[in-house]
Amino acid sequence: MIALLILSATANAPDLHFLDLAARSGLTVPNTFGGITKKDSILESTGTGVAIFDFDNDGFNDIFIANGPPNRSQLYRNDGAGHFTEVALQAGLTRTGWAQAACAGDIDNDGRTDLFVTYYGHNSLYRNLGNGKFEDVTARAGLPVDGNRWGSGCALIDYDRDGLLDIFVANYVDLPSAVPKPGSSSNCEWKGMPVWCGPHGMPQARHALYHNNGDGTFTDVSAKAGILAPGGCYGLGAVSADFDNDGWPDIYVACDQTPSMLYRNRHDGTFEERGDAAGVAYNADGQLQAGMGIAVGDYDGNGFLDIAKTNFSGDRPSLYRNEDGSFFEDVSLPSGLGRNQLLGWGIAFLDIDEDGWPDLVLANGHVYPEIDRSTGKPTARKRSSTATSATANSPTSPTPPALPSLRAAPAEASPLAISMATAAPKL
């Protein structure tokens, strides 16, 4: 567990310190997902998501953490004094299983934030009753309650601008009933070591879009809206944002060893997939990547939302600069993101030094615990990365930096820090 993140002390980076307060704040339930020292299936590899929202409308943000076997998901209630109490069972969040992603939003416009959780199997929609409790309305809402889809990411999006939140789900793998054993094929090895199989060699999944009918029910419009048109993929993270500033929300999906997808909203209830044409499907060399987490923010201040994406180890994180709403440029290499090529999961734009410029925070880990106890193999180092922005231009400057650089701390430094700067800050 990372207790302290220290930003590298360079001429361009302020000295910032982060202290892990999880245990003293009451966030104590272990987050696990299958085997700890050994994993036999790809299902155990992806980890889980988090939603931070005020579920009881007391003015303090609470925390939902999706979890998997042998534990269940947690809901931590914020008491407003720096402490959290785990209340999932009392709140009606009793389901166990392979929970993956979580999205929070007011699906029925009653002023209370509801919760959607993706799972392997079928997803769950929880309606906020307003008394500290949730009700599982998945079946009543017309959402699937059977089958074995693997919902990996989600986004609540009013794609048709009717004032009601719809649901987009990214799916990962159509997991076969008989999962191949580690080491049984070339898709079940990593650097000569037997590991779980996939995703290569397994059926690709397709994403889903559910339209909010306004009466508590949803309709699957995946085919009608063009979501299925690109075919299958190995989808993981998903995000909704207006990338072309036309007032309509688009969708970006990070994919694992298949081209990542950008669904452009066509304003008529349909989407056009243009990830390749927009420059966000591959890296700058035209190579596939194992995309996972996504962050969206205007890091260079040009008025268009950019995309940052984490990838597998041995590959740099992606930073796609949005040039004009239609085309992106992969600037991860000139920005300095290739210095430390760790396996990234979560990622966020966050102004950690409060200089008005969004920085990057990356959570890193691994998927093969076997390497920690192997001989002569690389050791999994679970570290987080922090990228901080320092620039001579103020956030309101009419000439923002065209291409800020990300300067990494030495690779051997632990914990890892990345500093983003075009010049030393003026004091």
CSV table of C-alpha atoms in Angstrom, one decimal:
chain,number,residue,atom,x,y,z
A,1,MET,CA,0.0,0.0,0.0
A,2,ILE,CA,1.3,3.5,-0.9
A,3,ALA,CA,1.5,5.6,2.2
A,4,LEU,CA,3.2,8.7,0.8
A,5,LEU,CA,3.6,10.2,-2.6
A,6,ILE,CA,6.5,12.6,-2.9
A,7,LEU,CA,6.8,14.9,-6.0
A,8,SER,CA,10.2,15.0,-7.4
A,9,ALA,CA,12.1,18.2,-6.4
A,10,THR,CA,13.0,19.8,-9.7
A,11,ALA,CA,13.3,23.4,-10.8
A,12,ASN,CA,9.9,23.1,-12.4
A,13,ALA,CA,8.0,21.2,-9.6
A,14,PRO,CA,6.9,22.3,-6.2
A,15,ASP,CA,7.5,20.0,-3.3
A,16,LEU,CA,4.1,18.3,-2.6
A,17,HIS,CA,3.4,15.5,-0.1
A,18,PHE,CA,0.4,13.2,0.0
A,19,LEU,CA,-0.5,11.1,3.1
A,20,ASP,CA,-2.6,8.0,2.9
A,21,LEU,CA,-5.4,8.5,5.4
A,22,ALA,CA,-7.5,5.5,4.4
A,23,ALA,CA,-7.1,3.4,7.5
A,24,ARG,CA,-7.5,6.2,10.0
A,25,SER,CA,-10.6,7.4,8.1
A,26,GLY,CA,-12.3,4.0,8.3
A,27,LEU,CA,-11.6,2.7,4.7
A,28,THR,CA,-10.4,-0.7,6.0
A,29,VAL,CA,-12.1,-3.5,4.0
A,30,PRO,CA,-9.5,-5.1,1.7
A,31,ASN,CA,-10.2,-4.7,-2.0
A,32,THR,CA,-9.5,-8.1,-3.6
A,33,PHE,CA,-10.5,-9.7,-6.9
A,34,GLY,CA,-9.9,-13.4,-7.0
A,35,GLY,CA,-6.5,-14.9,-6.1
A,36,ILE,CA,-3.9,-12.9,-4.4
A,37,THR,CA,-0.8,-14.9,-5.1
A,38,LYS,CA,-2.0,-16.7,-8.2
A,39,LYS,CA,-4.7,-16.1,-10.7
A,40,ASP,CA,-6.1,-18.7,-13.0
A,41,SER,CA,-8.6,-16.7,-15.1
A,42,ILE,CA,-8.6,-13.3,-16.8
A,43,LEU,CA,-11.8,-12.6,-14.8
A,44,GLU,CA,-9.5,-12.1,-11.8
A,45,SER,CA,-7.3,-9.6,-13.5
A,46,THR,CA,-9.1,-6.4,-14.0
A,47,GLY,CA,-9.7,-5.0,-10.6
A,48,THR,CA,-12.6,-2.7,-9.7
A,49,GLY,CA,-13.8,0.9,-9.9
A,50,VAL,CA,-14.9,3.6,-7.5
A,51,ALA,CA,-17.8,6.1,-7.4
A,52,ILE,CA,-17.6,9.2,-5.2
A,53,PHE,CA,-21.0,10.9,-4.6
A,54,ASP,CA,-23.3,12.2,-1.9
A,55,PHE,CA,-25.8,9.3,-1.6
A,56,ASP,CA,-27.6,10.7,1.4
A,57,ASN,CA,-27.7,14.4,0.4
A,58,ASP,CA,-26.0,15.6,3.6
A,59,GLY,CA,-23.5,17.7,1.7
A,60,PHE,CA,-20.5,15.3,2.1
A,61,ASN,CA,-19.3,13.0,-0.6
A,62,ASP,CA,-19.5,9.3,0.2
A,63,ILE,CA,-17.5,6.5,-1.4
A,64,PHE,CA,-18.6,3.3,-3.2
A,65,ILE,CA,-15.9,0.7,-4.0
A,66,ALA,CA,-16.8,-2.2,-6.3
A,67,ASN,CA,-15.3,-5.4,-5.1
A,68,GLY,CA,-15.1,-9.0,-6.0
A,69,PRO,CA,-14.7,-12.5,-4.4
A,70,PRO,CA,-14.1,-13.2,-1.6
A,71,ASN,CA,-15.4,-9.8,-0.5
A,72,ARG,CA,-18.5,-7.8,-1.5
A,73,SER,CA,-18.7,-4.1,-2.6
A,74,GLN,CA,-18.5,-1.4,0.0
A,75,LEU,CA,-20.4,1.9,0.6
A,76,TYR,CA,-18.6,4.2,3.0
A,77,ARG,CA,-20.8,7.0,4.5
A,78,ASN,CA,-18.9,10.3,5.2
A,79,ASP,CA,-19.7,11.7,8.6
A,80,GLY,CA,-18.3,15.1,7.7
A,81,ALA,CA,-15.6,14.9,10.3
A,82,GLY,CA,-13.0,13.0,8.4
A,83,HIS,CA,-14.3,9.5,9.1
A,84,PHE,CA,-16.3,7.0,7.0
A,85,THR,CA,-18.5,4.1,8.1
A,86,GLU,CA,-19.2,1.1,5.9
A,87,VAL,CA,-23.0,0.9,5.4
A,88,ALA,CA,-23.5,-1.2,2.2
A,89,LEU,CA,-25.6,-3.9,3.8
A,90,GLN,CA,-27.8,-1.4,5.7
A,91,ALA,CA,-28.2,0.6,2.4
A,92,GLY,CA,-29.4,-2.4,0.5
A,93,LEU,CA,-26.3,-3.0,-1.6
A,94,THR,CA,-26.1,-6.7,-0.8
A,95,ARG,CA,-25.1,-8.3,-4.1
A,96,THR,CA,-21.9,-10.3,-4.2
A,97,GLY,CA,-20.1,-11.2,-7.4
A,98,TRP,CA,-17.5,-9.9,-9.8
A,99,ALA,CA,-18.3,-6.2,-9.6
A,100,GLN,CA,-16.3,-4.0,-12.0
A,101,ALA,CA,-17.2,-0.4,-12.7
A,102,ALA,CA,-19.5,2.1,-10.9
A,103,CYS,CA,-21.4,5.1,-12.2
A,104,ALA,CA,-23.5,7.5,-10.1
A,105,GLY,CA,-26.2,9.8,-11.4
A,106,ASP,CA,-29.8,10.8,-11.0
A,107,ILE,CA,-31.6,8.5,-13.5
A,108,ASP,CA,-35.1,9.5,-12.5
A,109,ASN,CA,-34.6,13.3,-11.8
A,110,ASP,CA,-35.9,13.0,-8.3
A,111,GLY,CA,-32.9,14.9,-6.8
A,112,ARG,CA,-31.3,11.8,-5.4
A,113,THR,CA,-28.2,10.1,-6.9
A,114,ASP,CA,-28.7,6.6,-8.1
A,115,LEU,CA,-26.0,3.9,-8.7
A,116,PHE,CA,-25.2,1.7,-11.6
A,117,VAL,CA,-22.7,-1.1,-11.2
A,118,THR,CA,-21.3,-3.4,-13.9
A,119,TYR,CA,-20.6,-7.0,-13.2
A,120,TYR,CA,-19.5,-10.2,-14.9
A,121,GLY,CA,-22.9,-11.8,-15.4
A,122,HIS,CA,-25.4,-8.9,-15.4
A,123,ASN,CA,-25.2,-5.4,-14.3
A,124,SER,CA,-27.2,-3.8,-11.4
A,125,LEU,CA,-29.1,-0.5,-11.2
A,126,TYR,CA,-29.8,0.8,-7.7
A,127,ARG,CA,-32.5,3.5,-7.2
A,128,ASN,CA,-31.8,5.8,-4.4
A,129,LEU,CA,-34.9,5.8,-2.1
A,130,GLY,CA,-33.8,8.9,-0.2
A,131,ASN,CA,-33.8,7.3,3.3
A,132,GLY,CA,-30.2,6.0,3.2
A,133,LYS,CA,-31.2,3.0,1.2
A,134,PHE,CA,-31.1,1.8,-2.3
A,135,GLU,CA,-33.5,-0.6,-4.2
A,136,ASP,CA,-32.3,-2.9,-6.9
A,137,VAL,CA,-34.5,-2.0,-9.9
A,138,THR,CA,-32.6,-3.8,-12.6
A,139,ALA,CA,-35.4,-6.2,-13.6
A,140,ARG,CA,-38.1,-3.6,-13.3
A,141,ALA,CA,-36.1,-1.2,-15.4
A,142,GLY,CA,-36.0,-3.7,-18.3
A,143,LEU,CA,-32.3,-4.2,-18.1
A,144,PRO,CA,-30.8,-7.7,-18.6
A,145,VAL,CA,-30.8,-9.9,-15.5
A,146,ASP,CA,-29.4,-13.0,-17.1
A,147,GLY,CA,-26.6,-14.0,-19.4
A,148,ASN,CA,-22.8,-13.7,-18.9
A,149,ARG,CA,-21.8,-10.3,-20.3
A,150,TRP,CA,-18.7,-8.8,-18.7
A,151,GLY,CA,-19.5,-5.2,-18.1
A,152,SER,CA,-16.1,-3.5,-17.6
A,153,GLY,CA,-16.8,0.2,-17.9
A,154,CYS,CA,-19.8,2.5,-17.8
A,155,ALA,CA,-20.9,6.0,-18.5
A,156,LEU,CA,-24.2,7.8,-17.7
A,157,ILE,CA,-25.0,10.0,-20.7
A,158,ASP,CA,-27.9,12.0,-21.9
A,159,TYR,CA,-27.0,11.2,-25.5
A,160,ASP,CA,-30.3,12.4,-27.0
A,161,ARG,CA,-30.6,15.5,-24.8
A,162,ASP,CA,-34.1,14.7,-23.6
A,163,GLY,CA,-33.2,15.5,-20.0
A,164,LEU,CA,-32.8,11.9,-18.9
A,165,LEU,CA,-29.6,10.0,-18.2
A,166,ASP,CA,-29.1,7.0,-20.4
A,167,ILE,CA,-26.6,4.1,-19.7
A,168,PHE,CA,-23.6,3.1,-21.8
A,169,VAL,CA,-21.7,-0.1,-20.9
A,170,ALA,CA,-18.3,-1.1,-22.3
A,171,ASN,CA,-17.9,-4.9,-22.3
A,172,TYR,CA,-14.6,-6.7,-22.2
A,173,VAL,CA,-14.6,-10.4,-23.2
A,174,ASP,CA,-17.3,-12.9,-24.0
A,175,LEU,CA,-15.8,-15.3,-21.5
A,176,PRO,CA,-16.2,-18.9,-22.6
A,177,SER,CA,-17.7,-21.4,-20.1
A,178,ALA,CA,-14.5,-23.5,-20.2
A,179,VAL,CA,-11.6,-21.1,-19.6
A,180,PRO,CA,-8.2,-22.3,-20.9
A,181,LYS,CA,-5.6,-23.1,-18.2
A,182,PRO,CA,-2.5,-21.0,-17.6
A,183,GLY,CA,0.3,-22.0,-19.9
A,184,SER,CA,-1.9,-24.0,-22.3
A,185,SER,CA,-1.1,-21.8,-25.3
A,186,SER,CA,0.9,-18.8,-26.4
A,187,ASN,CA,-2.0,-16.6,-25.2
A,188,CYS,CA,-1.5,-18.0,-21.7
A,189,GLU,CA,2.1,-17.0,-21.2
A,190,TRP,CA,3.9,-13.7,-20.3
A,191,LYS,CA,7.7,-13.5,-20.9
A,192,GLY,CA,7.9,-17.3,-20.8
A,193,MET,CA,5.8,-17.6,-17.6
A,194,PRO,CA,2.5,-19.5,-17.4
A,195,VAL,CA,-0.3,-17.0,-16.6
A,196,TRP,CA,-4.0,-16.7,-17.2
A,197,CYS,CA,-5.2,-16.7,-20.8
A,198,GLY,CA,-6.4,-13.8,-22.8
A,199,PRO,CA,-7.7,-11.6,-24.0
A,200,HIS,CA,-6.3,-12.8,-27.3
A,201,GLY,CA,-7.9,-16.1,-28.3
A,202,MET,CA,-11.2,-15.3,-26.6
A,203,PRO,CA,-14.3,-13.9,-28.2
A,204,GLN,CA,-14.5,-10.2,-28.4
A,205,ALA,CA,-17.4,-8.4,-26.7
A,206,ARG,CA,-19.8,-5.6,-27.9
A,207,HIS,CA,-20.8,-2.5,-26.1
A,208,ALA,CA,-24.4,-1.6,-25.1
A,209,LEU,CA,-26.5,1.6,-24.9
A,210,TYR,CA,-29.7,1.7,-22.9
A,211,HIS,CA,-32.1,4.6,-23.6
A,212,ASN,CA,-34.0,6.0,-20.6
A,213,ASN,CA,-37.7,5.9,-21.4
A,214,GLY,CA,-38.6,8.3,-18.6
A,215,ASP,CA,-41.0,5.9,-16.9
A,216,GLY,CA,-38.4,4.0,-14.9
A,217,THR,CA,-37.5,1.6,-17.8
A,218,PHE,CA,-34.8,1.4,-20.4
A,219,THR,CA,-34.6,0.2,-23.9
A,220,ASP,CA,-31.6,-1.4,-25.5
A,221,VAL,CA,-30.8,0.8,-28.5
A,222,SER,CA,-27.3,-0.5,-29.2
A,223,ALA,CA,-27.9,-1.6,-32.7
A,224,LYS,CA,-30.2,1.4,-33.6
A,225,ALA,CA,-27.8,3.9,-32.3
A,226,GLY,CA,-24.8,2.5,-34.1
A,227,ILE,CA,-22.9,1.2,-31.1
A,228,LEU,CA,-22.7,-2.3,-32.6
A,229,ALA,CA,-21.6,-1.2,-36.0
A,230,PRO,CA,-17.8,-1.3,-35.4
A,231,GLY,CA,-18.0,-5.0,-34.3
A,232,GLY,CA,-16.4,-6.6,-31.3
A,233,CYS,CA,-13.5,-5.5,-29.2
A,234,TYR,CA,-11.9,-5.9,-25.8
A,235,GLY,CA,-13.4,-2.8,-24.1
A,236,LEU,CA,-12.3,-1.6,-20.6
A,237,GLY,CA,-12.7,2.0,-19.5
A,238,ALA,CA,-15.5,4.3,-20.9
A,239,VAL,CA,-16.1,8.0,-20.6
A,240,SER,CA,-18.6,10.5,-22.0
A,241,ALA,CA,-17.6,14.0,-22.9
A,242,ASP,CA,-18.2,16.6,-25.6
A,243,PHE,CA,-15.0,16.3,-27.6
A,244,ASP,CA,-16.0,18.5,-30.5
A,245,ASN,CA,-17.8,21.3,-28.6
A,246,ASP,CA,-21.0,20.8,-30.5
A,247,GLY,CA,-23.1,20.6,-27.3
A,248,TRP,CA,-23.7,16.8,-27.7
A,249,PRO,CA,-21.9,14.2,-25.6
A,250,ASP,CA,-19.6,11.7,-27.3
A,251,ILE,CA,-18.2,8.4,-26.0
A,252,TYR,CA,-14.6,7.2,-25.8
A,253,VAL,CA,-13.7,3.6,-24.9
A,254,ALA,CA,-10.2,2.3,-24.1
A,255,CYS,CA,-9.7,-1.1,-25.6
A,256,ASP,CA,-7.2,-3.8,-24.7
A,257,GLN,CA,-5.2,-4.9,-27.8
A,258,THR,CA,-8.0,-3.8,-30.2
A,259,PRO,CA,-8.4,-0.3,-31.5
A,260,SER,CA,-9.9,2.1,-29.0
A,261,MET,CA,-13.2,3.7,-30.0
A,262,LEU,CA,-14.5,7.2,-30.3
A,263,TYR,CA,-18.2,7.4,-30.8
A,264,ARG,CA,-19.2,10.8,-32.2
A,265,ASN,CA,-22.7,11.9,-31.5
A,266,ARG,CA,-24.6,12.6,-34.7
A,267,HIS,CA,-27.4,14.5,-33.0
A,268,ASP,CA,-30.1,12.2,-34.3
A,269,GLY,CA,-29.9,9.4,-31.8
A,270,THR,CA,-27.0,7.7,-33.5
A,271,PHE,CA,-23.3,7.6,-33.2
A,272,GLU,CA,-20.4,7.3,-35.7
A,273,GLU,CA,-17.3,5.4,-34.6
A,274,ARG,CA,-14.3,7.4,-35.8
A,275,GLY,CA,-11.4,6.5,-33.4
A,276,ASP,CA,-9.0,5.7,-36.2
A,277,ALA,CA,-9.9,8.8,-38.2
A,278,ALA,CA,-9.6,11.0,-35.1
A,279,GLY,CA,-6.3,9.6,-34.1
A,280,VAL,CA,-7.2,8.0,-30.8
A,281,ALA,CA,-7.5,4.3,-31.8
A,282,TYR,CA,-3.7,3.6,-31.8
A,283,ASN,CA,-0.5,5.1,-30.6
A,284,ALA,CA,1.6,7.5,-32.6
A,285,ASP,CA,3.3,4.6,-34.4
A,286,GLY,CA,0.1,3.1,-35.5
A,287,GLN,CA,0.4,0.2,-33.0
A,288,LEU,CA,-2.3,-1.4,-30.9
A,289,GLN,CA,-2.2,-0.7,-27.1
A,290,ALA,CA,-3.7,-2.4,-24.1
A,291,GLY,CA,-5.8,0.6,-23.0
A,292,MET,CA,-7.4,0.6,-19.5
A,293,GLY,CA,-8.2,3.8,-17.7
A,294,ILE,CA,-9.2,7.2,-19.2
A,295,ALA,CA,-8.9,10.8,-18.0
A,296,VAL,CA,-10.5,13.8,-19.9
A,297,GLY,CA,-9.4,17.4,-19.4
A,298,ASP,CA,-8.2,20.4,-21.3
A,299,TYR,CA,-4.6,20.1,-20.2
A,300,ASP,CA,-3.2,22.7,-22.7
A,301,GLY,CA,-5.9,25.3,-22.4
A,302,ASN,CA,-6.9,25.4,-26.1
A,303,GLY,CA,-10.7,25.0,-25.3
A,304,PHE,CA,-10.9,21.3,-26.4
A,305,LEU,CA,-11.0,18.3,-24.1
A,306,ASP,CA,-7.9,16.1,-24.4
A,307,ILE,CA,-7.7,12.3,-23.6
A,308,ALA,CA,-5.1,10.5,-21.4
A,309,LYS,CA,-5.1,6.8,-21.3
A,310,THR,CA,-3.2,4.2,-19.2
A,311,ASN,CA,-1.8,1.1,-20.9
A,312,PHE,CA,0.0,-2.2,-20.2
A,313,SER,CA,3.6,-2.4,-18.9
A,314,GLY,CA,6.3,-1.8,-21.4
A,315,ASP,CA,4.2,0.8,-23.1
A,316,ARG,CA,3.9,4.5,-22.3
A,317,PRO,CA,0.6,6.1,-21.2
A,318,SER,CA,-1.2,7.8,-24.0
A,319,LEU,CA,-1.8,11.6,-24.2
A,320,TYR,CA,-4.0,12.6,-27.1
A,321,ARG,CA,-4.0,16.4,-27.7
A,322,ASN,CA,-7.4,17.5,-29.1
A,323,GLU,CA,-6.4,19.9,-31.9
A,324,ASP,CA,-9.8,21.1,-33.2
A,325,GLY,CA,-12.5,18.8,-32.0
A,326,SER,CA,-12.1,16.5,-35.0
A,327,PHE,CA,-8.5,15.4,-34.8
A,328,PHE,CA,-6.1,14.4,-32.0
A,329,GLU,CA,-2.4,14.1,-31.9
A,330,ASP,CA,-0.6,11.5,-29.7
A,331,VAL,CA,1.9,13.7,-27.8
A,332,SER,CA,2.8,11.2,-25.1
A,333,LEU,CA,6.4,10.8,-26.3
A,334,PRO,CA,7.3,14.5,-26.6
A,335,SER,CA,5.4,15.2,-23.4
A,336,GLY,CA,7.7,12.9,-21.5
A,337,LEU,CA,5.2,10.2,-20.6
A,338,GLY,CA,7.4,7.4,-21.9
A,339,ARG,CA,10.0,7.7,-19.2
A,340,ASN,CA,8.4,5.1,-16.9
A,341,GLN,CA,6.4,2.4,-18.7
A,342,LEU,CA,4.4,0.9,-15.9
A,343,LEU,CA,1.1,-1.0,-16.1
A,344,GLY,CA,-1.4,1.8,-15.5
A,345,TRP,CA,-5.0,1.4,-14.2
A,346,GLY,CA,-6.7,4.5,-13.0
A,347,ILE,CA,-5.8,7.9,-14.3
A,348,ALA,CA,-7.2,11.4,-13.5
A,349,PHE,CA,-6.5,15.0,-14.4
A,350,LEU,CA,-6.2,16.9,-11.1
A,351,ASP,CA,-4.7,20.2,-10.3
A,352,ILE,CA,-2.7,19.0,-7.4
A,353,ASP,CA,-0.5,22.1,-7.0
A,354,GLU,CA,-3.4,24.5,-7.5
A,355,ASP,CA,-1.7,26.5,-10.2
A,356,GLY,CA,-4.7,26.4,-12.5
A,357,TRP,CA,-3.3,23.7,-14.8
A,358,PRO,CA,-4.6,20.1,-14.7
A,359,ASP,CA,-1.9,17.6,-13.7
A,360,LEU,CA,-2.0,13.8,-14.2
A,361,VAL,CA,-2.2,11.2,-11.5
A,362,LEU,CA,-1.8,7.5,-12.5
A,363,ALA,CA,-2.4,4.4,-10.4
A,364,ASN,CA,-0.1,1.6,-11.4
A,365,GLY,CA,-0.1,-2.1,-10.6
A,366,HIS,CA,0.1,-5.5,-12.3
A,367,VAL,CA,-2.1,-8.4,-13.3
A,368,TYR,CA,0.3,-11.3,-12.8
A,369,PRO,CA,1.0,-11.9,-9.1
A,370,GLU,CA,3.1,-14.9,-10.0
A,371,ILE,CA,6.0,-12.7,-11.0
A,372,ASP,CA,6.5,-11.5,-7.4
A,373,ARG,CA,7.5,-15.0,-6.4
A,374,SER,CA,9.4,-16.1,-9.5
A,375,THR,CA,13.1,-16.3,-10.0
A,376,GLY,CA,14.8,-14.1,-12.5
A,377,LYS,CA,11.6,-12.4,-13.6
A,378,PRO,CA,10.7,-8.7,-13.2
A,379,THR,CA,9.2,-7.7,-9.9
A,380,ALA,CA,5.8,-6.1,-9.9
A,381,ARG,CA,6.2,-2.7,-8.3
A,382,LYS,CA,2.8,-1.3,-7.4
A,383,ARG,CA,3.3,2.5,-7.6
A,384,SER,CA,1.4,5.6,-8.4
A,385,SER,CA,2.5,8.4,-10.6
A,386,THR,CA,1.9,12.0,-10.1
A,387,ALA,CA,2.3,14.5,-12.9
A,388,THR,CA,2.2,18.2,-11.8
A,389,SER,CA,1.9,21.2,-14.1
A,390,ALA,CA,4.0,24.3,-13.6
A,391,THR,CA,4.0,26.9,-16.4
A,392,ALA,CA,5.0,30.5,-16.9
A,393,ASN,CA,1.7,31.2,-18.4
A,394,SER,CA,-1.3,31.9,-16.1
A,395,PRO,CA,-4.5,29.9,-16.6
A,396,THR,CA,-6.1,32.9,-18.1
A,397,SER,CA,-3.3,33.7,-20.5
A,398,PRO,CA,-4.4,34.1,-24.1
A,399,THR,CA,-1.4,32.0,-25.3
A,400,PRO,CA,-1.4,28.7,-23.4
A,401,PRO,CA,1.5,26.3,-23.9
A,402,ALA,CA,1.0,24.5,-27.2
A,403,LEU,CA,2.8,21.4,-25.9
A,404,PRO,CA,3.7,21.1,-22.2
A,405,SER,CA,6.4,18.5,-21.4
A,406,LEU,CA,6.1,15.9,-18.7
A,407,ARG,CA,9.4,15.5,-16.9
A,408,ALA,CA,9.7,12.3,-15.0
A,409,ALA,CA,11.7,11.6,-11.9
A,410,PRO,CA,14.5,9.1,-12.2
A,411,ALA,CA,13.1,5.6,-12.9
A,412,GLU,CA,14.7,4.2,-9.8
A,413,ALA,CA,13.0,6.7,-7.6
A,414,SER,CA,10.3,5.3,-5.4
A,415,PRO,CA,7.6,6.5,-5.2
A,416,LEU,CA,7.4,7.7,-8.8
A,417,ALA,CA,6.6,11.3,-9.7
A,418,ILE,CA,6.2,13.1,-13.0
A,419,SER,CA,6.5,16.9,-13.3
A,420,MET,CA,4.8,18.8,-16.2
A,421,ALA,CA,6.3,22.1,-17.2
A,422,THR,CA,7.1,24.4,-20.1
A,423,ALA,CA,9.2,26.7,-17.9
A,424,ALA,CA,10.0,27.4,-14.3
A,425,PRO,CA,7.0,29.1,-12.6
A,426,LYS,CA,7.3,32.8,-12.0
A,427,LEU,CA,7.1,33.7,-8.3
